XYZ file of C-alpha atoms in Angstrom:
616
model
C 0.000 0.000 0.000
C 1.439 3.311 -0.901
C 1.746 6.188 1.413
C -1.113 8.629 1.633
C -0.587 11.554 -0.639
C 2.083 9.809 -2.735
C 2.014 10.757 -6.470
C 2.374 7.056 -7.308
C -0.962 6.061 -5.777
C -3.649 8.345 -7.281
C -7.251 7.924 -6.104
C -9.507 7.612 -9.064
C -12.802 9.515 -8.811
C -16.135 7.825 -9.608
C -17.050 7.779 -13.289
C -20.327 9.654 -12.820
C -18.531 12.463 -11.063
C -16.026 12.670 -13.899
C -18.818 12.764 -16.418
C -20.527 15.610 -14.572
C -17.269 17.496 -14.345
C -16.606 17.008 -18.010
C -20.071 18.256 -19.013
C -19.891 21.280 -16.749
C -16.507 22.207 -18.162
C -17.690 21.853 -21.748
C -20.741 24.027 -21.160
C -18.604 26.665 -19.588
C -16.101 26.333 -22.394
C -18.647 27.542 -24.911
C -17.477 30.981 -25.914
C -14.667 30.951 -23.340
C -11.815 28.428 -23.871
C -12.015 25.712 -26.532
C -8.970 23.982 -25.060
C -10.637 23.168 -21.721
C -12.297 20.075 -23.164
C -8.973 18.876 -24.550
C -7.389 19.107 -21.123
C -10.283 17.302 -19.456
C -10.313 14.498 -21.981
C -6.498 14.244 -22.068
C -4.215 11.263 -21.508
C -4.107 11.213 -17.702
C -7.885 11.106 -17.397
C -8.046 8.355 -20.041
C -5.574 6.155 -18.129
C -7.629 6.517 -14.964
C -10.862 5.702 -16.777
C -11.695 2.036 -17.572
C -14.165 2.785 -20.399
C -13.411 2.292 -24.101
C -12.171 4.987 -26.490
C -15.397 4.579 -28.451
C -17.466 5.485 -25.400
C -15.298 8.488 -24.766
C -15.590 9.637 -28.356
C -19.334 9.112 -28.400
C -19.737 10.983 -25.124
C -17.693 13.834 -26.477
C -19.848 14.115 -29.608
C -22.954 13.972 -27.455
C -21.716 16.834 -25.290
C -20.740 19.034 -28.282
C -24.106 18.332 -29.903
C -25.853 19.373 -26.741
C -23.885 22.647 -26.612
C -24.642 23.455 -30.271
C -28.369 22.883 -29.757
C -28.267 25.172 -26.750
C -26.544 27.933 -28.820
C -29.019 27.444 -31.646
C -31.897 27.815 -29.216
C -30.331 30.993 -27.822
C -29.959 32.401 -31.349
C -33.620 31.707 -32.103
C -34.750 33.405 -28.911
C -32.562 36.517 -29.488
C -32.769 36.756 -33.277
C -34.913 39.928 -33.236
C -32.641 41.650 -30.723
C -29.560 40.856 -32.790
C -31.264 42.128 -35.931
C -32.254 45.353 -34.140
C -28.695 45.913 -32.929
C -27.350 45.441 -36.451
C -29.953 47.886 -37.810
C -29.177 50.546 -35.197
C -25.434 50.232 -35.811
C -25.947 50.535 -39.559
C -28.152 53.610 -39.058
C -25.508 55.288 -36.874
C -22.829 54.700 -39.523
C -25.226 56.028 -42.190
C -25.972 59.239 -40.246
C -22.282 59.707 -39.572
C -21.526 59.568 -43.288
C -24.302 62.113 -43.965
C -22.933 64.521 -41.331
C -19.433 64.263 -42.777
C -20.778 65.039 -46.247
C -22.745 68.027 -44.887
C -19.696 69.555 -43.215
C -17.629 68.945 -46.346
C -20.385 70.648 -48.327
C -20.371 73.602 -45.906
C -16.637 73.897 -46.286
C -16.896 73.983 -50.071
C -19.688 76.565 -49.800
C -17.462 78.730 -47.624
C -14.717 78.536 -50.244
C -17.219 79.588 -52.924
C -18.464 82.470 -50.762
C -14.925 83.684 -50.130
C -14.183 83.511 -53.836
C -17.374 85.383 -54.629
C -16.684 88.050 -52.022
C -13.065 88.539 -52.984
C -13.995 90.933 -55.787
C -15.945 93.041 -53.312
C -13.792 93.024 -50.203
C -10.255 93.465 -51.564
C -8.854 96.872 -50.792
C -7.801 99.207 -53.522
C -4.186 98.312 -54.204
C -4.933 94.598 -54.047
C -1.648 93.807 -52.285
C -3.316 91.719 -49.609
C -5.192 89.485 -52.018
C -2.860 86.533 -51.546
C -1.927 87.278 -47.937
C -2.121 84.454 -45.447
C -5.032 84.650 -42.976
C -4.420 86.870 -39.944
C -5.886 85.642 -36.670
C -5.438 87.563 -33.442
C -7.678 85.318 -31.307
C -7.226 81.743 -32.565
C -8.267 80.117 -29.285
C -11.491 82.115 -29.027
C -12.307 81.352 -32.662
C -11.971 77.635 -31.962
C -14.262 77.948 -28.934
C -16.771 79.917 -31.016
C -16.661 77.303 -33.781
C -17.291 74.483 -31.295
C -20.171 76.395 -29.720
C -21.812 77.046 -33.099
C -21.440 73.359 -34.053
C -23.164 72.262 -30.832
C -26.063 74.671 -31.359
C -26.807 73.705 -34.986
C -29.526 71.183 -34.140
C -31.007 72.917 -31.105
C -34.612 73.662 -32.139
C -35.255 75.924 -29.170
C -32.287 78.197 -29.831
C -33.529 81.458 -31.440
C -31.912 82.568 -34.672
C -32.008 86.178 -33.557
C -31.512 87.420 -30.059
C -33.756 90.389 -29.393
C -31.918 93.193 -27.649
C -34.345 95.954 -26.801
C -34.133 98.944 -24.534
C -36.689 99.289 -21.775
C -39.874 101.278 -22.474
C -38.754 101.816 -26.079
C -42.240 101.237 -27.481
C -43.628 104.248 -25.544
C -42.050 106.694 -27.999
C -43.735 107.327 -31.353
C -42.650 109.412 -34.387
C -44.201 112.867 -34.467
C -41.704 115.261 -36.065
C -44.046 115.590 -39.046
C -46.909 117.236 -37.219
C -47.638 120.656 -38.681
C -48.121 122.660 -35.501
C -46.008 125.758 -36.194
C -45.337 128.559 -33.798
C -46.442 132.102 -34.573
C -42.807 133.215 -34.586
C -41.938 130.940 -37.509
C -44.993 132.031 -39.504
C -44.170 135.709 -39.079
C -40.523 135.148 -39.979
C -41.520 133.834 -43.392
C -42.661 137.337 -44.304
C -39.275 138.889 -43.493
C -36.974 136.906 -45.733
C -33.329 137.890 -45.355
C -32.075 136.348 -48.597
C -30.845 133.083 -50.049
C -28.587 130.424 -48.565
C -26.558 128.250 -50.902
C -24.903 125.101 -49.577
C -22.122 123.013 -51.142
C -21.893 119.867 -48.996
C -18.784 117.741 -48.756
C -18.203 114.076 -47.919
C -20.180 111.009 -48.921
C -23.866 110.136 -48.771
C -24.279 110.282 -45.009
C -22.216 113.417 -44.404
C -24.226 115.117 -47.150
C -27.504 114.042 -45.551
C -26.484 115.657 -42.269
C -25.397 118.806 -44.120
C -28.781 119.073 -45.907
C -30.797 118.951 -42.701
C -28.417 121.316 -40.917
C -28.856 123.751 -43.823
C -32.653 123.506 -43.496
C -32.356 124.382 -39.805
C -29.993 127.319 -40.510
C -32.358 128.675 -43.189
C -35.203 128.634 -40.683
C -32.998 130.184 -38.001
C -31.908 133.082 -40.266
C -35.285 133.586 -42.002
C -33.774 132.733 -45.392
C -34.733 130.841 -48.542
C -32.730 127.660 -49.097
C -31.359 126.852 -52.529
C -31.447 123.109 -53.139
C -28.086 121.891 -51.735
C -25.300 120.868 -54.088
C -22.716 118.148 -53.519
C -19.008 118.737 -53.984
C -17.013 116.250 -56.019
C -14.581 114.361 -53.795
C -11.355 112.694 -54.870
C -12.073 110.077 -52.220
C -15.667 109.238 -53.159
C -15.343 110.141 -56.868
C -19.084 110.503 -57.289
C -20.598 113.301 -59.436
C -24.139 112.646 -58.124
C -26.278 115.652 -57.250
C -29.371 116.030 -55.067
C -31.863 114.804 -57.696
C -29.778 111.677 -58.415
C -30.164 110.483 -54.821
C -33.303 112.107 -53.395
C -36.758 113.108 -54.631
C -36.463 116.859 -55.280
C -40.131 117.770 -55.682
C -41.180 115.896 -52.554
C -38.439 117.597 -50.524
C -39.520 121.076 -51.627
C -43.217 120.366 -51.138
C -42.848 118.701 -47.746
C -40.960 121.619 -46.197
C -42.878 124.477 -47.848
C -44.724 125.496 -44.665
C -41.505 125.940 -42.660
C -38.735 126.728 -45.159
C -38.968 128.043 -48.705
C -36.768 125.877 -50.964
C -35.904 126.740 -54.573
C -33.929 124.813 -57.176
C -31.587 127.592 -58.222
C -30.247 130.980 -57.202
C -31.984 133.961 -58.862
C -30.102 135.286 -61.864
C -29.350 138.711 -60.381
C -27.478 137.120 -57.455
C -25.271 134.746 -59.471
C -22.635 137.389 -60.132
C -22.196 137.889 -56.385
C -21.695 134.154 -55.956
C -19.241 134.015 -58.868
C -17.094 136.697 -57.213
C -17.163 134.801 -53.862
C -18.239 138.011 -52.128
C -20.363 136.178 -49.554
C -18.513 132.876 -49.382
C -18.271 131.229 -45.947
C -15.986 128.197 -45.823
C -16.114 125.333 -43.394
C -12.957 126.628 -41.751
C -14.685 129.917 -40.850
C -17.338 128.172 -38.790
C -16.459 126.263 -35.655
C -17.447 122.638 -35.484
C -20.976 122.259 -34.090
C -21.469 126.017 -34.059
C -24.223 127.538 -31.942
C -27.055 129.740 -33.269
C -25.247 132.845 -32.018
C -22.286 132.038 -34.310
C -24.558 132.156 -37.354
C -26.295 135.300 -36.193
C -22.990 137.128 -35.645
C -20.953 135.884 -38.635
C -23.378 134.702 -41.349
C -26.457 136.906 -40.956
C -24.588 140.216 -41.662
C -23.282 138.833 -44.992
C -26.733 137.530 -45.849
C -28.320 140.936 -45.297
C -25.574 142.792 -47.113
C -25.455 140.712 -50.311
C -28.886 139.066 -50.275
C -27.238 135.646 -50.369
C -24.539 133.606 -48.646
C -22.711 130.516 -49.848
C -21.761 127.930 -47.186
C -18.952 126.101 -48.952
C -17.709 122.650 -47.896
C -20.551 122.543 -45.401
C -20.945 119.604 -43.026
C -21.434 119.216 -39.292
C -21.275 122.928 -38.576
C -24.391 123.186 -36.424
C -24.486 121.957 -32.848
C -27.422 120.088 -31.322
C -27.888 122.111 -28.159
C -28.927 124.735 -27.405
C -31.316 125.151 -30.330
C -34.903 126.458 -30.462
C -37.461 123.668 -30.125
C -39.117 124.261 -33.511
C -35.816 124.486 -35.366
C -34.732 121.220 -33.804
C -38.024 119.615 -34.773
C -37.584 120.876 -38.325
C -34.217 119.138 -38.423
C -35.890 115.833 -37.552
C -38.659 116.416 -40.051
C -36.066 116.890 -42.776
C -34.121 113.725 -41.935
C -36.950 111.302 -41.200
C -39.690 112.584 -43.510
C -38.653 115.060 -46.208
C -35.627 113.156 -47.555
C -36.781 110.160 -49.603
C -34.491 108.227 -51.904
C -35.016 108.551 -55.645
C -37.362 106.006 -57.228
C -34.607 103.977 -58.910
C -32.805 103.615 -55.565
C -36.014 102.606 -53.795
C -36.749 99.980 -56.462
C -33.251 98.460 -56.266
C -33.420 98.578 -52.457
C -36.769 96.808 -52.543
C -35.225 94.039 -54.660
C -32.405 93.671 -52.137
C -34.759 93.282 -49.187
C -37.096 90.906 -51.033
C -34.256 88.645 -52.102
C -32.849 88.408 -48.604
C -36.226 87.722 -46.996
C -37.201 85.380 -49.886
C -40.877 85.472 -48.936
C -43.197 88.419 -48.705
C -43.931 89.974 -45.350
C -46.381 92.531 -44.085
C -44.930 95.995 -44.700
C -43.885 97.813 -41.555
C -43.804 101.571 -41.129
C -40.035 101.289 -41.392
C -40.323 99.573 -44.800
C -42.730 102.221 -46.052
C -40.478 105.068 -44.910
C -37.498 103.539 -46.718
C -39.086 102.140 -49.853
C -42.398 103.903 -50.418
C -44.641 102.257 -52.999
C -41.817 100.154 -54.456
C -42.360 97.624 -51.645
C -45.821 96.661 -52.966
C -46.723 93.025 -52.401
C -46.619 90.482 -55.190
C -49.805 88.595 -56.025
C -48.363 85.191 -55.074
C -46.923 85.449 -51.583
C -47.296 81.895 -50.261
C -47.703 80.834 -46.652
C -44.029 80.634 -45.726
C -42.459 82.937 -43.183
C -39.978 85.496 -44.545
C -36.338 84.899 -43.765
C -34.920 87.038 -40.985
C -31.514 88.589 -41.453
C -28.855 90.566 -39.660
C -27.137 93.533 -41.310
C -23.504 94.096 -40.386
C -21.689 97.343 -41.139
C -17.973 96.603 -41.090
C -15.914 99.802 -40.870
C -12.572 98.262 -41.748
C -11.577 100.101 -44.894
C -7.926 100.929 -45.478
C -8.302 104.654 -44.797
C -9.896 104.059 -41.405
C -7.413 101.331 -40.481
C -4.458 103.568 -41.397
C -5.824 106.640 -39.625
C -6.427 104.718 -36.387
C -2.678 104.038 -35.870
C -3.610 100.653 -34.369
C -1.970 97.272 -34.871
C -4.048 94.477 -36.384
C -1.715 91.479 -36.169
C -0.325 91.693 -39.697
C 3.285 92.139 -38.637
C 5.923 94.185 -40.416
C 4.182 93.929 -43.806
C 1.054 95.548 -42.395
C 2.986 98.303 -40.623
C 4.885 99.280 -43.774
C 1.747 99.198 -45.905
C -0.280 101.393 -43.553
C 2.579 103.842 -43.036
C 2.901 104.264 -46.814
C -0.856 104.936 -47.004
C -0.596 107.598 -44.275
C 2.228 109.332 -46.116
C 0.125 109.481 -49.289
C -3.247 110.393 -47.784
C -2.738 111.813 -44.277
C 0.364 114.077 -44.317
C -1.231 116.431 -41.769
C -1.757 113.516 -39.393
C 1.927 112.621 -39.580
C 2.968 116.237 -38.927
C 0.688 116.359 -35.893
C 2.179 113.113 -34.598
C 5.679 114.591 -34.795
C 4.691 117.337 -32.362
C 2.705 115.215 -29.910
C 3.482 112.352 -27.577
C 2.920 109.052 -29.318
C 0.515 106.457 -27.931
C 1.302 102.788 -28.403
C -1.060 100.599 -30.475
C -1.704 98.501 -27.355
C -2.814 101.564 -25.391
C -5.038 102.731 -28.264
C -6.764 99.354 -28.244
C -7.283 99.476 -24.483
C -8.907 102.894 -24.852
C -11.321 101.561 -27.482
C -9.858 103.639 -30.304
C -9.322 100.795 -32.786
C -11.913 99.755 -35.414
C -13.177 96.207 -34.973
C -11.701 93.624 -37.313
C -13.942 91.084 -39.107
C -12.548 88.512 -36.653
C -13.635 90.559 -33.628
C -17.072 91.173 -35.157
C -17.424 87.403 -35.673
C -16.615 86.706 -32.026
C -19.200 89.272 -30.872
C -21.926 87.667 -33.015
C -21.020 84.186 -31.774
C -20.927 85.447 -28.183
C -24.434 86.883 -28.576
C -25.714 83.470 -29.675
C -26.291 84.018 -33.388
C -26.348 80.583 -35.013
C -24.201 79.435 -37.906
C -27.190 79.535 -40.267
C -27.866 83.253 -39.643
C -28.188 85.238 -42.871
C -25.929 88.283 -42.789
C -26.052 91.264 -45.133
C -22.598 92.833 -45.255
C -22.572 96.600 -45.759
C -19.494 98.641 -46.538
C -16.965 98.920 -49.281
C -13.489 97.451 -49.621
C -12.366 95.582 -46.517
C -8.688 96.015 -45.710
C -6.906 92.680 -46.062
C -9.460 91.222 -48.464
C -10.693 87.641 -48.260
C -7.958 86.560 -45.838
C -9.271 89.067 -43.260
C -12.822 87.942 -43.962
C -12.033 84.251 -43.432
C -13.166 84.022 -39.759
C -16.515 85.597 -40.635
C -17.153 83.621 -43.828
C -16.130 80.349 -42.156
C -18.317 80.648 -39.052
C -21.171 82.407 -40.862
C -21.255 81.148 -44.468
C -24.668 82.697 -45.309
C -23.105 86.059 -46.113
C -24.554 88.284 -48.851
C -23.868 91.725 -50.303
C -25.612 93.971 -52.798
C -23.206 92.628 -55.421
C -24.294 89.026 -54.805
C -28.033 89.778 -54.505
C -28.420 91.990 -57.571
C -27.479 91.062 -61.120
C -24.822 93.062 -63.012
C -27.630 94.545 -65.127
C -29.527 95.658 -62.003
C -26.379 97.219 -60.532
C -25.330 98.906 -63.793
C -27.230 102.214 -63.185
C -25.284 102.689 -59.934
C -21.832 101.772 -61.180
C -19.227 104.456 -60.402
C -21.720 106.271 -58.137
C -20.510 105.470 -54.632
C -23.167 107.562 -52.871
C -25.981 105.789 -54.687
C -24.458 102.413 -53.834
C -24.178 103.565 -50.215
C -27.919 104.372 -50.337
C -28.615 100.702 -51.145
C -26.586 99.693 -48.085
C -28.534 102.232 -46.016
C -31.836 100.627 -47.063
C -30.710 97.024 -46.483
C -29.300 97.899 -43.045
C -32.258 99.961 -41.877
C -34.783 97.295 -42.989
C -32.952 94.392 -41.302
C -34.302 92.420 -38.356
C -31.126 93.164 -36.400
C -28.495 95.786 -37.218
C -24.945 95.382 -35.912
C -22.411 98.201 -36.106
C -18.691 97.949 -35.427
C -17.978 101.669 -35.114
C -20.423 103.989 -33.379
C -18.648 106.990 -34.920
C -19.618 105.967 -38.451
C -22.173 108.294 -40.057
C -23.923 105.391 -41.808
C -24.248 103.435 -38.560
C -25.447 106.524 -36.688
C -28.094 107.471 -39.270
C -29.310 103.882 -39.713
C -29.632 103.294 -35.967
C -31.515 106.594 -35.607
C -33.847 105.654 -38.447
C -34.586 102.305 -36.781
C -35.206 104.001 -33.437
C -37.593 106.497 -35.015
C -39.658 104.047 -37.094
C -38.934 100.689 -35.431
C -41.493 100.891 -32.592
C -39.015 99.157 -30.285
C -38.888 96.118 -32.582
C -35.704 96.985 -34.485
C -32.723 96.177 -32.240
C -29.296 97.669 -32.918
C -26.126 96.086 -31.526
C -23.493 98.625 -30.434
C -20.347 96.989 -29.039
C -18.444 99.109 -26.553
C -14.950 98.883 -28.029
C -13.199 99.720 -24.762
C -15.033 97.005 -22.835
C -14.651 94.546 -25.691
C -10.874 95.123 -25.711
C -10.791 94.211 -22.009
C -12.768 91.023 -22.684
C -10.578 90.007 -25.624
C -7.413 90.633 -23.609
C -8.368 87.515 -21.596
C -8.663 85.490 -24.792
C -6.021 82.916 -23.838
C -7.664 81.918 -20.561
C -11.343 82.890 -20.589
C -13.975 80.148 -20.802
C -16.515 80.421 -23.583
C -19.497 80.663 -21.219
C -17.862 83.566 -19.423
C -17.062 85.215 -22.756
C -20.725 84.917 -23.834
C -21.991 86.410 -20.574
C -19.620 89.381 -20.719
C -20.364 90.144 -24.381
C -24.132 89.978 -23.854
C -23.936 92.203 -20.793
C -21.830 94.705 -22.750
C -24.368 94.940 -25.597
C -27.425 95.028 -23.331
C -25.978 97.844 -21.225
C -25.185 99.769 -24.400
C -28.892 99.764 -25.294
C -30.121 101.224 -22.021
C -30.006 104.859 -23.171
C -33.667 105.838 -23.455
C -33.642 109.606 -24.029
C -31.168 111.691 -26.059
C -28.557 113.203 -23.745
C -27.836 116.917 -24.002
C -25.605 117.781 -26.941
C -25.850 114.383 -28.655
C -26.874 113.848 -32.274
C -30.575 114.091 -32.932
C -30.090 112.006 -36.085
C -28.661 109.111 -34.120
C -30.787 109.419 -30.985
C -34.144 110.920 -31.967
C -35.853 109.782 -28.788
C -36.559 113.280 -27.466
C -39.574 115.638 -27.358
C -38.444 117.565 -30.454
C -38.599 114.439 -32.653
C -40.795 111.853 -30.945
C -43.784 111.898 -28.646
C -44.057 109.757 -25.529
C -47.334 107.921 -25.000
């Protein structure tokens, strides 16, 4: 007898126990380890077992057959579930392929848009056409892009964020009421002579000059000769009053307050030709007061029977001014000046093609477009497309004059310095005598025009979705398509008057920059949301005032505070996107809190005052 535990005297287990062990191991081996059965039915077990090889083989086949039947039964029971899983997986892969194709399509559309806009946005010398893209805030742009991608399929996210000032709907237009004071009626009988005006600048500067001239004519009891526009080497536009505005309407609308004639009487033309009563812009202080006109202009007017205000612009202050003269100023700007019919018709086409479907005409539409906005017979049931108008003030002259740095390196600095030497020699002389301010300090003070990249970040921060339709106003953007890349990439639905109108429709306005600017004025003023990048721009100021006057509180204007925005963007490398959104929205909302025109501020930009509007 061998010793207990000796390897030479193994204790064989009962056959039934071995069989149970073998079956349990085979069942567990299904889907786990196919070599378990081989180990169980190996040589050592066979030596211990007294059965035949045939029995072992038969038992093995029996066990494998049993396992296969069990798997087959499991497959039958779970067939539908397996089929569903395969279907779901296939659907996910299918949707993934669709999304990839959509984003590739968007990218190709962006390339097409950039190509299409390149003819419009390149600045005059074209040197930046092939420049590499300039990005000053790459990290923020990536965050903005990710945010826009996440919000694409959010059905509850509004396309347009309404930014309205409190109690704005309580003010209504009323500058056109005809309640005249006795003083004005009596003054019409004591006419002191004729006032001629030659206005300088572009469309918007000329508009301000016209209404200032109307106010001065009323103030000095004079007859106004229909204003003329000086030819500018900058604007290069020979357009006169009748090419841009409706002459007869202007004369008729103001006849009860100011007498307007088309030409100077013949007997006074010799005096004008000899410049005997010429008053240049340099002889009047900027934003002159009524007393300045009474002391310096009225004596010439009485002596010669006429006076010629040459190079006239913003040479009349806003306060103090008699109530009725101030109201007359508003009446001129918001009621008497209507664009010529051909401009209204082209502007109507612009608005219709952006909106795509007809909409009920608002008072704002009627003021801008008159009868040219008549509805078509087939309007359909679809809602008109909403759009945002963006006025980018990033032309080369403004960029150069600002003395700011825009991330373009040495090439940009040399290019802008050369432009200053050619166009702003007086600026350079003034800089030689004064203490220079660094570009960084200018940006901190909010003195730098917003780049297309910065405008893009503001729109994204306010929550405007990628699909927002944007009408781009303005002329040649400095830096061309490379500067526009952040905007056209994040907001590919970008249109201009050149892309909305055919060459044949634009032909009557070719080489007439003021008339083209009038089309931008219409498209911006009629937009659902208007965004400006420079509050000092005359176009932005006049458009925002027009929307305030006629918009009934439903025409929001976005006015970024450049100083506050510079502070926000200075944290661009560390700020979280949610914090960026909150700060940008707070900045814009606080900028819209001004409810009544402050003393001395432009009545054209902020008409919410008793002289122009009535509070109900």
